[in-house]
């Protein structure tokens, strides 16, 4: 009956050839399904890389003994800080660079407490913890009065009626 259904009885379980801890089969070269899939993907990538390299080499014949030297981009230039004998100037440069860097978005700008996803973004553009979220707690520089005046002016434009002619 097993011959009718083409069923092959397994003699014993074999572990994956990559020693990942799962069982492999002879149909998948003694690899488990995940390792076999990774193996097939690696072969496909190698084949595609090989064909692209062959196509690029056959499309343009080499004109010199080193064909790839002209096609490589120049390495990026590294900017190193200047070394001066004046230590006060060096400290000033470091302080200036720290002031230019924006504060880390996952910390409160006042107490430097980690806030994660619960941070509150103020209208002045910085993020604060629950304690410092109110403008009076962090000394906000945003002008709320000016914003309110502008919104009221936009919502209520000045309307003047035409003057009536007196008889």
JSON list of N, CA, C and O in Angstrom, two decimals, residues 123-163:
[
{"chain": "A", "resi": 123, "resn": "UNK", "atom": "N", "xyz": [5.33, 73.89, 22.00]},
{"chain": "A", "resi": 123, "resn": "UNK", "atom": "CA", "xyz": [5.28, 74.71, 20.79]},
{"chain": "A", "resi": 123, "resn": "UNK", "atom": "C", "xyz": [6.60, 75.45, 20.53]},
{"chain": "A", "resi": 123, "resn": "UNK", "atom": "O", "xyz": [6.83, 75.93, 19.44]},
{"chain": "A", "resi": 124, "resn": "UNK", "atom": "N", "xyz": [7.46, 75.47, 21.54]},
{"chain": "A", "resi": 124, "resn": "UNK", "atom": "CA", "xyz": [8.78, 76.08, 21.32]},
{"chain": "A", "resi": 124, "resn": "UNK", "atom": "C", "xyz": [9.70, 75.11, 20.59]},
{"chain": "A", "resi": 124, "resn": "UNK", "atom": "O", "xyz": [10.80, 75.49, 20.21]},
{"chain": "A", "resi": 125, "resn": "UNK", "atom": "N", "xyz": [9.27, 73.84, 20.38]},
{"chain": "A", "resi": 125, "resn": "UNK", "atom": "CA", "xyz": [10.02, 72.91, 19.57]},
{"chain": "A", "resi": 125, "resn": "UNK", "atom": "C", "xyz": [10.84, 71.90, 20.33]},
{"chain": "A", "resi": 125, "resn": "UNK", "atom": "O", "xyz": [11.53, 71.10, 19.72]},
{"chain": "A", "resi": 126, "resn": "UNK", "atom": "N", "xyz": [10.79, 71.91, 21.65]},
{"chain": "A", "resi": 126, "resn": "UNK", "atom": "CA", "xyz": [11.57, 70.95, 22.43]},
{"chain": "A", "resi": 126, "resn": "UNK", "atom": "C", "xyz": [10.65, 69.94, 23.10]},
{"chain": "A", "resi": 126, "resn": "UNK", "atom": "O", "xyz": [9.45, 70.15, 23.22]},
{"chain": "A", "resi": 127, "resn": "UNK", "atom": "N", "xyz": [11.25, 68.84, 23.58]},
{"chain": "A", "resi": 127, "resn": "UNK", "atom": "CA", "xyz": [10.49, 67.76, 24.18]},
{"chain": "A", "resi": 127, "resn": "UNK", "atom": "C", "xyz": [10.77, 67.73, 25.68]},
{"chain": "A", "resi": 127, "resn": "UNK", "atom": "O", "xyz": [11.92, 67.88, 26.10]},
{"chain": "A", "resi": 128, "resn": "UNK", "atom": "N", "xyz": [9.71, 67.52, 26.47]},
{"chain": "A", "resi": 128, "resn": "UNK", "atom": "CA", "xyz": [9.83, 67.55, 27.91]},
{"chain": "A", "resi": 128, "resn": "UNK", "atom": "C", "xyz": [9.15, 66.35, 28.54]},
{"chain": "A", "resi": 128, "resn": "UNK", "atom": "O", "xyz": [8.30, 65.70, 27.93]},
{"chain": "A", "resi": 129, "resn": "UNK", "atom": "N", "xyz": [9.51, 66.09, 29.81]},
{"chain": "A", "resi": 129, "resn": "UNK", "atom": "CA", "xyz": [8.87, 65.01, 30.56]},
{"chain": "A", "resi": 129, "resn": "UNK", "atom": "C", "xyz": [7.53, 65.53, 31.08]},
{"chain": "A", "resi": 129, "resn": "UNK", "atom": "O", "xyz": [7.15, 66.68, 30.86]},
{"chain": "A", "resi": 130, "resn": "UNK", "atom": "N", "xyz": [6.80, 64.68, 31.80]},
{"chain": "A", "resi": 130, "resn": "UNK", "atom": "CA", "xyz": [5.49, 65.06, 32.33]},
{"chain": "A", "resi": 130, "resn": "UNK", "atom": "C", "xyz": [5.56, 66.21, 33.31]},
{"chain": "A", "resi": 130, "resn": "UNK", "atom": "O", "xyz": [4.63, 67.01, 33.42]},
{"chain": "A", "resi": 131, "resn": "UNK", "atom": "N", "xyz": [6.64, 66.31, 34.06]},
{"chain": "A", "resi": 131, "resn": "UNK", "atom": "CA", "xyz": [6.77, 67.38, 35.05]},
{"chain": "A", "resi": 131, "resn": "UNK", "atom": "C", "xyz": [7.02, 68.74, 34.40]},
{"chain": "A", "resi": 131, "resn": "UNK", "atom": "O", "xyz": [6.46, 69.74, 34.82]},
{"chain": "A", "resi": 132, "resn": "UNK", "atom": "N", "xyz": [7.83, 68.78, 33.36]},
{"chain": "A", "resi": 132, "resn": "UNK", "atom": "CA", "xyz": [8.23, 70.05, 32.72]},
{"chain": "A", "resi": 132, "resn": "UNK", "atom": "C", "xyz": [7.45, 70.35, 31.44]},
{"chain": "A", "resi": 132, "resn": "UNK", "atom": "O", "xyz": [7.88, 71.19, 30.66]},
{"chain": "A", "resi": 133, "resn": "UNK", "atom": "N", "xyz": [6.33, 69.70, 31.22]},
{"chain": "A", "resi": 133, "resn": "UNK", "atom": "CA", "xyz": [5.60, 69.90, 29.96]},
{"chain": "A", "resi": 133, "resn": "UNK", "atom": "C", "xyz": [4.90, 71.25, 29.89]},
{"chain": "A", "resi": 133, "resn": "UNK", "atom": "O", "xyz": [4.61, 71.75, 28.81]},
{"chain": "A", "resi": 134, "resn": "UNK", "atom": "N", "xyz": [4.58, 71.85, 31.02]},
{"chain": "A", "resi": 134, "resn": "UNK", "atom": "CA", "xyz": [3.88, 73.13, 31.02]},
{"chain": "A", "resi": 134, "resn": "UNK", "atom": "C", "xyz": [4.85, 74.27, 30.75]},
{"chain": "A", "resi": 134, "resn": "UNK", "atom": "O", "xyz": [6.00, 74.25, 31.20]},
{"chain": "A", "resi": 135, "resn": "UNK", "atom": "N", "xyz": [4.41, 75.31, 30.03]},
{"chain": "A", "resi": 135, "resn": "UNK", "atom": "CA", "xyz": [5.31, 76.40, 29.65]},
{"chain": "A", "resi": 135, "resn": "UNK", "atom": "C", "xyz": [5.94, 77.11, 30.85]},
{"chain": "A", "resi": 135, "resn": "UNK", "atom": "O", "xyz": [7.09, 77.52, 30.80]},
{"chain": "A", "resi": 136, "resn": "UNK", "atom": "N", "xyz": [5.19, 77.26, 31.94]},
{"chain": "A", "resi": 136, "resn": "UNK", "atom": "CA", "xyz": [5.75, 77.96, 33.10]},
{"chain": "A", "resi": 136, "resn": "UNK", "atom": "C", "xyz": [6.77, 77.11, 33.85]},
{"chain": "A", "resi": 136, "resn": "UNK", "atom": "O", "xyz": [7.59, 77.64, 34.61]},
{"chain": "A", "resi": 137, "resn": "UNK", "atom": "N", "xyz": [6.79, 75.80, 33.62]},
{"chain": "A", "resi": 137, "resn": "UNK", "atom": "CA", "xyz": [7.76, 74.93, 34.29]},
{"chain": "A", "resi": 137, "resn": "UNK", "atom": "C", "xyz": [9.11, 74.91, 33.58]},
{"chain": "A", "resi": 137, "resn": "UNK", "atom": "O", "xyz": [10.13, 74.61, 34.21]},
{"chain": "A", "resi": 138, "resn": "UNK", "atom": "N", "xyz": [9.14, 75.16, 32.28]},
{"chain": "A", "resi": 138, "resn": "UNK", "atom": "CA", "xyz": [10.41, 75.10, 31.57]},
{"chain": "A", "resi": 138, "resn": "UNK", "atom": "C", "xyz": [10.83, 76.44, 30.98]},
{"chain": "A", "resi": 138, "resn": "UNK", "atom": "O", "xyz": [11.80, 76.50, 30.23]},
{"chain": "A", "resi": 139, "resn": "UNK", "atom": "N", "xyz": [10.15, 77.49, 31.34]},
{"chain": "A", "resi": 139, "resn": "UNK", "atom": "CA", "xyz": [10.55, 78.82, 30.86]},
{"chain": "A", "resi": 139, "resn": "UNK", "atom": "C", "xyz": [10.43, 78.92, 29.35]},
{"chain": "A", "resi": 139, "resn": "UNK", "atom": "O", "xyz": [11.40, 79.24, 28.65]},
{"chain": "A", "resi": 140, "resn": "UNK", "atom": "N", "xyz": [9.26, 78.66, 28.84]},
{"chain": "A", "resi": 140, "resn": "UNK", "atom": "CA", "xyz": [9.03, 78.59, 27.39]},
{"chain": "A", "resi": 140, "resn": "UNK", "atom": "C", "xyz": [9.26, 79.95, 26.74]},
{"chain": "A", "resi": 140, "resn": "UNK", "atom": "O", "xyz": [8.86, 80.98, 27.27]},
{"chain": "A", "resi": 141, "resn": "UNK", "atom": "N", "xyz": [9.88, 79.94, 25.58]},
{"chain": "A", "resi": 141, "resn": "UNK", "atom": "CA", "xyz": [10.15, 81.18, 24.85]},
{"chain": "A", "resi": 141, "resn": "UNK", "atom": "C", "xyz": [9.09, 81.45, 23.79]},
{"chain": "A", "resi": 141, "resn": "UNK", "atom": "O", "xyz": [9.18, 82.44, 23.08]},
{"chain": "A", "resi": 142, "resn": "UNK", "atom": "N", "xyz": [8.09, 80.59, 23.68]},
{"chain": "A", "resi": 142, "resn": "UNK", "atom": "CA", "xyz": [7.04, 80.75, 22.67]},
{"chain": "A", "resi": 142, "resn": "UNK", "atom": "C", "xyz": [6.06, 81.82, 23.14]},
{"chain": "A", "resi": 142, "resn": "UNK", "atom": "O", "xyz": [5.67, 81.87, 24.30]},
{"chain": "A", "resi": 143, "resn": "UNK", "atom": "N", "xyz": [5.64, 82.69, 22.22]},
{"chain": "A", "resi": 143, "resn": "UNK", "atom": "CA", "xyz": [4.73, 83.78, 22.55]},
{"chain": "A", "resi": 143, "resn": "UNK", "atom": "C", "xyz": [3.29, 83.34, 22.28]},
{"chain": "A", "resi": 143, "resn": "UNK", "atom": "O", "xyz": [2.80, 83.40, 21.15]},
{"chain": "A", "resi": 144, "resn": "UNK", "atom": "N", "xyz": [2.62, 82.87, 23.34]},
{"chain": "A", "resi": 144, "resn": "UNK", "atom": "CA", "xyz": [1.26, 82.37, 23.21]},
{"chain": "A", "resi": 144, "resn": "UNK", "atom": "C", "xyz": [0.28, 83.51, 22.96]},
{"chain": "A", "resi": 144, "resn": "UNK", "atom": "O", "xyz": [-0.72, 83.34, 22.25]},
{"chain": "A", "resi": 145, "resn": "UNK", "atom": "N", "xyz": [0.52, 84.69, 23.53]},
{"chain": "A", "resi": 145, "resn": "UNK", "atom": "CA", "xyz": [-0.37, 85.84, 23.34]},
{"chain": "A", "resi": 145, "resn": "UNK", "atom": "C", "xyz": [-0.39, 86.26, 21.88]},
{"chain": "A", "resi": 145, "resn": "UNK", "atom": "O", "xyz": [-1.44, 86.55, 21.31]},
{"chain": "A", "resi": 146, "resn": "UNK", "atom": "N", "xyz": [0.77, 86.29, 21.26]},
{"chain": "A", "resi": 146, "resn": "UNK", "atom": "CA", "xyz": [0.86, 86.69, 19.86]},
{"chain": "A", "resi": 146, "resn": "UNK", "atom": "C", "xyz": [0.12, 85.69, 18.98]},
{"chain": "A", "resi": 146, "resn": "UNK", "atom": "O", "xyz": [-0.61, 86.07, 18.07]},
{"chain": "A", "resi": 147, "resn": "UNK", "atom": "N", "xyz": [0.28, 84.41, 19.28]},
{"chain": "A", "resi": 147, "resn": "UNK", "atom": "CA", "xyz": [-0.42, 83.37, 18.52]},
{"chain": "A", "resi": 147, "resn": "UNK", "atom": "C", "xyz": [-1.93, 83.53, 18.67]},
{"chain": "A", "resi": 147, "resn": "UNK", "atom": "O", "xyz": [-2.67, 83.44, 17.69]},
{"chain": "A", "resi": 148, "resn": "UNK", "atom": "N", "xyz": [-2.38, 83.80, 19.89]},
{"chain": "A", "resi": 148, "resn": "UNK", "atom": "CA", "xyz": [-3.82, 83.98, 20.13]},
{"chain": "A", "resi": 148, "resn": "UNK", "atom": "C", "xyz": [-4.36, 85.18, 19.37]},
{"chain": "A", "resi": 148, "resn": "UNK", "atom": "O", "xyz": [-5.45, 85.12, 18.78]},
{"chain": "A", "resi": 149, "resn": "UNK", "atom": "N", "xyz": [-3.62, 86.28, 19.37]},
{"chain": "A", "resi": 149, "resn": "UNK", "atom": "CA", "xyz": [-4.06, 87.47, 18.65]},
{"chain": "A", "resi": 149, "resn": "UNK", "atom": "C", "xyz": [-4.16, 87.20, 17.15]},
{"chain": "A", "resi": 149, "resn": "UNK", "atom": "O", "xyz": [-5.10, 87.65, 16.49]},
{"chain": "A", "resi": 150, "resn": "UNK", "atom": "N", "xyz": [-3.17, 86.47, 16.62]},
{"chain": "A", "resi": 150, "resn": "UNK", "atom": "CA", "xyz": [-3.19, 86.16, 15.18]},
{"chain": "A", "resi": 150, "resn": "UNK", "atom": "C", "xyz": [-4.37, 85.26, 14.82]},
{"chain": "A", "resi": 150, "resn": "UNK", "atom": "O", "xyz": [-5.02, 85.46, 13.79]},
{"chain": "A", "resi": 151, "resn": "UNK", "atom": "N", "xyz": [-4.66, 84.28, 15.67]},
{"chain": "A", "resi": 151, "resn": "UNK", "atom": "CA", "xyz": [-5.79, 83.39, 15.39]},
{"chain": "A", "resi": 151, "resn": "UNK", "atom": "C", "xyz": [-7.12, 84.14, 15.45]},
{"chain": "A", "resi": 151, "resn": "UNK", "atom": "O", "xyz": [-8.00, 83.93, 14.61]},
{"chain": "A", "resi": 152, "resn": "UNK", "atom": "N", "xyz": [-7.26, 85.03, 16.42]},
{"chain": "A", "resi": 152, "resn": "UNK", "atom": "CA", "xyz": [-8.49, 85.81, 16.52]},
{"chain": "A", "resi": 152, "resn": "UNK", "atom": "C", "xyz": [-8.63, 86.74, 15.32]},
{"chain": "A", "resi": 152, "resn": "UNK", "atom": "O", "xyz": [-9.72, 86.89, 14.75]},
{"chain": "A", "resi": 153, "resn": "UNK", "atom": "N", "xyz": [-7.53, 87.35, 14.88]},
{"chain": "A", "resi": 153, "resn": "UNK", "atom": "CA", "xyz": [-7.58, 88.25, 13.72]},
{"chain": "A", "resi": 153, "resn": "UNK", "atom": "C", "xyz": [-7.94, 87.49, 12.46]},
{"chain": "A", "resi": 153, "resn": "UNK", "atom": "O", "xyz": [-8.68, 87.99, 11.61]},
{"chain": "A", "resi": 154, "resn": "UNK", "atom": "N", "xyz": [-7.44, 86.27, 12.33]},
{"chain": "A", "resi": 154, "resn": "UNK", "atom": "CA", "xyz": [-7.77, 85.46, 11.15]},
{"chain": "A", "resi": 154, "resn": "UNK", "atom": "C", "xyz": [-9.23, 85.00, 11.19]},
{"chain": "A", "resi": 154, "resn": "UNK", "atom": "O", "xyz": [-9.91, 84.97, 10.17]},
{"chain": "A", "resi": 155, "resn": "UNK", "atom": "N", "xyz": [-9.70, 84.63, 12.37]},
{"chain": "A", "resi": 155, "resn": "UNK", "atom": "CA", "xyz": [-11.08, 84.12, 12.48]},
{"chain": "A", "resi": 155, "resn": "UNK", "atom": "C", "xyz": [-12.12, 85.22, 12.39]},
{"chain": "A", "resi": 155, "resn": "UNK", "atom": "O", "xyz": [-13.24, 84.98, 11.96]},
{"chain": "A", "resi": 156, "resn": "UNK", "atom": "N", "xyz": [-11.77, 86.43, 12.80]},
{"chain": "A", "resi": 156, "resn": "UNK", "atom": "CA", "xyz": [-12.74, 87.53, 12.83]},
{"chain": "A", "resi": 156, "resn": "UNK", "atom": "C", "xyz": [-12.21, 88.71, 12.03]},
{"chain": "A", "resi": 156, "resn": "UNK", "atom": "O", "xyz": [-11.72, 89.69, 12.60]},
{"chain": "A", "resi": 157, "resn": "UNK", "atom": "N", "xyz": [-12.31, 88.65, 10.72]},
{"chain": "A", "resi": 157, "resn": "UNK", "atom": "CA", "xyz": [-11.82, 89.79, 9.94]},
{"chain": "A", "resi": 157, "resn": "UNK", "atom": "C", "xyz": [-12.71, 91.02, 10.18]},
{"chain": "A", "resi": 157, "resn": "UNK", "atom": "O", "xyz": [-13.89, 90.91, 10.48]},
{"chain": "A", "resi": 158, "resn": "UNK", "atom": "N", "xyz": [-12.12, 92.18, 10.05]},
{"chain": "A", "resi": 158, "resn": "UNK", "atom": "CA", "xyz": [-12.82, 93.43, 10.27]},
{"chain": "A", "resi": 158, "resn": "UNK", "atom": "C", "xyz": [-13.74, 93.71, 9.08]},
{"chain": "A", "resi": 158, "resn": "UNK", "atom": "O", "xyz": [-13.30, 93.74, 7.94]},
{"chain": "A", "resi": 159, "resn": "UNK", "atom": "N", "xyz": [-15.02, 93.90, 9.39]},
{"chain": "A", "resi": 159, "resn": "UNK", "atom": "CA", "xyz": [-16.00, 94.14, 8.33]},
{"chain": "A", "resi": 159, "resn": "UNK", "atom": "C", "xyz": [-16.60, 95.52, 8.57]},
{"chain": "A", "resi": 159, "resn": "UNK", "atom": "O", "xyz": [-17.14, 95.81, 9.63]},
{"chain": "A", "resi": 160, "resn": "UNK", "atom": "N", "xyz": [-16.51, 96.37, 7.56]},
{"chain": "A", "resi": 160, "resn": "UNK", "atom": "CA", "xyz": [-17.07, 97.70, 7.64]},
{"chain": "A", "resi": 160, "resn": "UNK", "atom": "C", "xyz": [-18.17, 97.81, 6.59]},
{"chain": "A", "resi": 160, "resn": "UNK", "atom": "O", "xyz": [-17.98, 97.48, 5.43]},
{"chain": "A", "resi": 161, "resn": "UNK", "atom": "N", "xyz": [-19.29, 98.26, 7.03]},
{"chain": "A", "resi": 161, "resn": "UNK", "atom": "CA", "xyz": [-20.41, 98.47, 6.11]},
{"chain": "A", "resi": 161, "resn": "UNK", "atom": "C", "xyz": [-20.25, 99.81, 5.42]},
{"chain": "A", "resi": 161, "resn": "UNK", "atom": "O", "xyz": [-19.60, 100.72, 5.93]},
{"chain": "A", "resi": 162, "resn": "UNK", "atom": "N", "xyz": [-20.85, 99.91, 4.27]},
{"chain": "A", "resi": 162, "resn": "UNK", "atom": "CA", "xyz": [-20.80, 101.18, 3.54]},
{"chain": "A", "resi": 162, "resn": "UNK", "atom": "C", "xyz": [-21.63, 102.20, 4.31]},
{"chain": "A", "resi": 162, "resn": "UNK", "atom": "O", "xyz": [-22.67, 101.88, 4.88]},
{"chain": "A", "resi": 163, "resn": "UNK", "atom": "N", "xyz": [-21.17, 103.42, 4.27]},
{"chain": "A", "resi": 163, "resn": "UNK", "atom": "CA", "xyz": [-21.91, 104.48, 4.98]},
{"chain": "A", "resi": 163, "resn": "UNK", "atom": "C", "xyz": [-23.19, 104.81, 4.19]},
{"chain": "A", "resi": 163, "resn": "UNK", "atom": "O", "xyz": [-23.21, 104.83, 2.97]}
]
